[in-house]
Amino acid sequence: MRLTDYTDYSLRVLLYLSVRPAGLSTIQEISDAYGISKNHLMKIVQQLGDLGWVETVRGRHGGLRLADRTRALTIGDIVRRTESDFAIVGCFAGGADDRHCVIQPVCRLRGVIAAARDAFLAELDKHTVAELSEPANELARLLGVAGMAPSPRSPSMAAVSPDGSS
């Protein structure tokens, strides 16, 4: 199974924030660390905020941080909420997108593929954001956040703007 870039980037944002729990980060910092388009990350951060996994702070010293409960989320939870389509083959789609296949009434492949998808998600359910953010010091070093001073925190919580300002 191949995850979408959207899910990949969502996981990367959460891992980045998990190794910098003491301060706020900006979308630009995350973009620079991973070499990912800032515009792609803005949409992702908005959804992560809507899900309550990321807290956003507006204002001059604004940014984002991992919500307290997010470290306990399983990777399976995240993938299920960020992947738009688990229809691995056309006959899984359902509705108008369901591709009819002449062998569908007796096809066992569909069941095998469904079992493989379920096993994939079950494996992801065994691992949390906290677990995958270790070794935190090494990840922070690779992401360029090692030794970063915590940013001031603003009491105003709201939707994040592209540069962390209001």
mmCIF file of C-alpha atoms in Angstrom:
data_model
loop_
_atom_site.group_PDB
_atom_site.id
_atom_site.type_symbol
_atom_site.label_atom_id
_atom_site.label_comp_id
_atom_site.label_asym_id
_atom_site.label_seq_id
_atom_site.Cartn_x
_atom_site.Cartn_y
_atom_site.Cartn_z
ATOM 1 C CA MET A 1 0.000 0.000 0.000
ATOM 2 C CA ARG A 2 1.326 3.424 -0.875
ATOM 3 C CA LEU A 3 0.467 6.367 1.338
ATOM 4 C CA THR A 4 -0.311 9.721 -0.219
ATOM 5 C CA ASP A 5 2.100 12.623 0.106
ATOM 6 C CA TYR A 6 -0.581 14.268 2.258
ATOM 7 C CA THR A 7 -0.330 11.488 4.850
ATOM 8 C CA ASP A 8 3.458 11.362 4.592
ATOM 9 C CA TYR A 9 3.724 15.104 5.199
ATOM 10 C CA SER A 10 1.181 14.942 8.042
ATOM 11 C CA LEU A 11 3.306 12.339 9.795
ATOM 12 C CA ARG A 12 6.445 14.416 9.209
ATOM 13 C CA VAL A 13 4.836 17.534 10.714
ATOM 14 C CA LEU A 14 3.800 15.588 13.813
ATOM 15 C CA LEU A 15 7.268 14.064 14.207
ATOM 16 C CA TYR A 16 8.922 17.460 13.783
ATOM 17 C CA LEU A 17 6.703 18.990 16.455
ATOM 18 C CA SER A 18 7.182 16.010 18.764
ATOM 19 C CA VAL A 19 10.945 16.576 18.970
ATOM 20 C CA ARG A 20 10.490 20.262 19.769
ATOM 21 C CA PRO A 21 7.936 20.177 22.587
ATOM 22 C CA ALA A 22 9.298 23.190 24.501
ATOM 23 C CA GLY A 23 8.600 25.846 21.919
ATOM 24 C CA LEU A 24 6.597 26.940 18.949
ATOM 25 C CA SER A 25 7.526 26.129 15.380
ATOM 26 C CA THR A 26 6.524 27.827 12.170
ATOM 27 C CA ILE A 27 5.353 26.246 8.962
ATOM 28 C CA GLN A 28 8.398 27.812 7.304
ATOM 29 C CA GLU A 29 10.754 26.015 9.715
ATOM 30 C CA ILE A 30 9.093 22.682 8.988
ATOM 31 C CA SER A 31 9.142 23.410 5.256
ATOM 32 C CA ASP A 32 12.855 24.190 5.398
ATOM 33 C CA ALA A 33 13.672 21.127 7.513
ATOM 34 C CA TYR A 34 12.032 18.666 5.129
ATOM 35 C CA GLY A 35 12.288 20.543 1.841
ATOM 36 C CA ILE A 36 8.496 20.450 1.465
ATOM 37 C CA SER A 37 6.428 23.231 -0.075
ATOM 38 C CA LYS A 38 5.117 25.674 2.516
ATOM 39 C CA ASN A 39 1.806 25.808 0.628
ATOM 40 C CA HIS A 40 1.349 22.030 0.972
ATOM 41 C CA LEU A 41 2.079 22.250 4.688
ATOM 42 C CA MET A 42 -0.429 25.049 5.297
ATOM 43 C CA LYS A 43 -3.346 22.825 4.260
ATOM 44 C CA ILE A 44 -2.001 19.916 6.285
ATOM 45 C CA VAL A 45 -1.455 22.001 9.424
ATOM 46 C CA GLN A 46 -5.002 23.346 9.108
ATOM 47 C CA GLN A 47 -6.408 19.791 9.163
ATOM 48 C CA LEU A 48 -4.095 18.716 11.991
ATOM 49 C CA GLY A 49 -5.362 21.722 13.957
ATOM 50 C CA ASP A 50 -8.992 20.905 13.140
ATOM 51 C CA LEU A 51 -8.394 17.371 14.427
ATOM 52 C CA GLY A 52 -6.968 18.790 17.669
ATOM 53 C CA TRP A 53 -3.558 17.237 17.097
ATOM 54 C CA VAL A 54 -1.738 20.549 16.652
ATOM 55 C CA GLU A 55 -2.312 23.778 18.568
ATOM 56 C CA THR A 56 -1.813 26.996 16.665
ATOM 57 C CA VAL A 57 -0.900 30.332 18.184
ATOM 58 C CA ARG A 58 -1.502 33.566 16.306
ATOM 59 C CA GLY A 59 0.440 36.745 16.621
ATOM 60 C CA ARG A 60 3.917 38.084 16.221
ATOM 61 C CA HIS A 61 5.449 35.254 18.234
ATOM 62 C CA GLY A 62 2.961 32.664 16.990
ATOM 63 C CA GLY A 63 3.460 29.256 15.530
ATOM 64 C CA LEU A 64 2.363 25.748 16.248
ATOM 65 C CA ARG A 65 3.033 22.980 18.710
ATOM 66 C CA LEU A 66 1.949 19.433 19.283
ATOM 67 C CA ALA A 67 -1.212 19.075 21.354
ATOM 68 C CA ASP A 68 -0.594 17.114 24.549
ATOM 69 C CA ARG A 69 -2.694 14.117 23.512
ATOM 70 C CA THR A 70 -1.058 13.722 20.100
ATOM 71 C CA ARG A 71 2.022 11.860 21.326
ATOM 72 C CA ALA A 72 -0.261 8.966 22.312
ATOM 73 C CA LEU A 73 -1.908 8.715 18.876
ATOM 74 C CA THR A 74 -1.112 5.626 16.891
ATOM 75 C CA ILE A 75 0.250 5.935 13.398
ATOM 76 C CA GLY A 76 -2.780 3.902 12.306
ATOM 77 C CA ASP A 77 -5.101 6.571 13.760
ATOM 78 C CA ILE A 78 -3.282 9.255 11.803
ATOM 79 C CA VAL A 79 -3.226 7.309 8.541
ATOM 80 C CA ARG A 80 -6.945 6.558 8.757
ATOM 81 C CA ARG A 81 -7.737 10.271 9.206
ATOM 82 C CA THR A 82 -5.377 11.609 6.544
ATOM 83 C CA GLU A 83 -5.700 9.011 3.781
ATOM 84 C CA SER A 84 -8.575 9.733 1.464
ATOM 85 C CA ASP A 85 -8.901 6.322 -0.160
ATOM 86 C CA PHE A 86 -8.313 2.782 1.036
ATOM 87 C CA ALA A 87 -9.743 1.277 -2.152
ATOM 88 C CA ILE A 88 -6.533 -0.472 -3.172
ATOM 89 C CA VAL A 89 -8.145 -1.983 -6.268
ATOM 90 C CA GLY A 90 -11.030 -0.733 -8.380
ATOM 91 C CA CYS A 91 -13.595 -3.193 -7.063
ATOM 92 C CA PHE A 92 -13.122 -1.781 -3.516
ATOM 93 C CA ALA A 93 -14.299 1.690 -4.415
ATOM 94 C CA GLY A 94 -18.025 1.168 -3.939
ATOM 95 C CA GLY A 95 -20.727 3.287 -5.493
ATOM 96 C CA ALA A 96 -20.227 4.828 -8.913
ATOM 97 C CA ASP A 97 -16.437 4.384 -8.719
ATOM 98 C CA ASP A 98 -16.733 0.609 -8.242
ATOM 99 C CA ARG A 99 -15.271 -1.085 -11.304
ATOM 100 C CA HIS A 100 -17.227 -4.175 -12.175
ATOM 101 C CA CYS A 101 -15.181 -7.270 -12.800
ATOM 102 C CA VAL A 102 -16.519 -10.393 -14.444
ATOM 103 C CA ILE A 103 -15.058 -12.625 -11.700
ATOM 104 C CA GLN A 104 -16.263 -10.478 -8.809
ATOM 105 C CA PRO A 105 -18.974 -12.945 -7.654
ATOM 106 C CA VAL A 106 -16.339 -15.596 -6.849
ATOM 107 C CA CYS A 107 -13.171 -13.509 -6.579
ATOM 108 C CA ARG A 108 -10.989 -14.357 -3.593
ATOM 109 C CA LEU A 109 -8.359 -11.750 -4.448
ATOM 110 C CA ARG A 110 -10.541 -8.996 -3.025
ATOM 111 C CA GLY A 111 -10.572 -10.736 0.365
ATOM 112 C CA VAL A 112 -6.815 -11.298 0.318
ATOM 113 C CA ILE A 113 -6.147 -7.658 -0.502
ATOM 114 C CA ALA A 114 -8.584 -6.504 2.191
ATOM 115 C CA ALA A 115 -6.806 -8.729 4.733
ATOM 116 C CA ALA A 116 -3.431 -7.302 3.694
ATOM 117 C CA ARG A 117 -4.750 -3.739 4.081
ATOM 118 C CA ASP A 118 -6.137 -4.593 7.510
ATOM 119 C CA ALA A 119 -2.809 -6.165 8.553
ATOM 120 C CA PHE A 120 -0.970 -3.041 7.364
ATOM 121 C CA LEU A 121 -3.211 -0.804 9.479
ATOM 122 C CA ALA A 122 -2.997 -3.204 12.444
ATOM 123 C CA GLU A 123 0.793 -2.911 12.359
ATOM 124 C CA LEU A 124 0.557 0.890 12.264
ATOM 125 C CA ASP A 125 -1.788 0.715 15.267
ATOM 126 C CA LYS A 126 1.070 -0.788 17.313
ATOM 127 C CA HIS A 127 3.184 2.372 17.072
ATOM 128 C CA THR A 128 2.637 5.852 18.520
ATOM 129 C CA VAL A 129 3.927 9.297 17.647
ATOM 130 C CA ALA A 130 5.898 9.254 20.909
ATOM 131 C CA GLU A 131 7.567 5.973 20.002
ATOM 132 C CA LEU A 132 8.509 7.117 16.504
ATOM 133 C CA SER A 133 9.921 10.405 17.774
ATOM 134 C CA GLU A 134 12.767 8.524 19.456
ATOM 135 C CA PRO A 135 15.674 9.020 19.545
ATOM 136 C CA ALA A 136 14.449 12.591 19.944
ATOM 137 C CA ASN A 137 17.902 14.169 20.189
ATOM 138 C CA GLU A 138 19.078 12.545 16.966
ATOM 139 C CA LEU A 139 15.858 13.407 15.105
ATOM 140 C CA ALA A 140 16.075 16.992 16.349
ATOM 141 C CA ARG A 141 19.669 17.218 15.122
ATOM 142 C CA LEU A 142 18.754 15.850 11.679
ATOM 143 C CA LEU A 143 15.812 18.249 11.427
ATOM 144 C CA GLY A 144 17.916 21.217 12.501
ATOM 145 C CA VAL A 145 15.983 21.887 15.702
ATOM 146 C CA ALA A 146 18.611 20.686 18.171
ATOM 147 C CA GLY A 147 19.463 23.493 20.556
ATOM 148 C CA MET A 148 16.730 25.818 19.298
ATOM 149 C CA ALA A 149 15.601 28.150 22.023
ATOM 150 C CA PRO A 150 11.924 27.856 22.877
ATOM 151 C CA SER A 151 9.858 30.570 21.235
ATOM 152 C CA PRO A 152 7.695 32.801 23.427
ATOM 153 C CA ARG A 153 4.168 31.484 23.819
ATOM 154 C CA SER A 154 1.153 33.592 23.116
ATOM 155 C CA PRO A 155 -2.069 32.988 25.059
ATOM 156 C CA SER A 156 -4.186 33.601 21.947
ATOM 157 C CA MET A 157 -5.160 30.320 20.259
ATOM 158 C CA ALA A 158 -6.603 30.479 16.743
ATOM 159 C CA ALA A 159 -6.105 29.304 13.188
ATOM 160 C CA VAL A 160 -2.535 29.545 11.974
ATOM 161 C CA SER A 161 -1.605 31.901 9.193
ATOM 162 C CA PRO A 162 1.142 31.011 6.707
ATOM 163 C CA ASP A 163 3.884 32.904 8.539
ATOM 164 C CA GLY A 164 2.549 32.328 12.052
ATOM 165 C CA SER A 165 1.191 35.877 12.315
ATOM 166 C CA SER A 166 -2.399 36.994 12.738
#
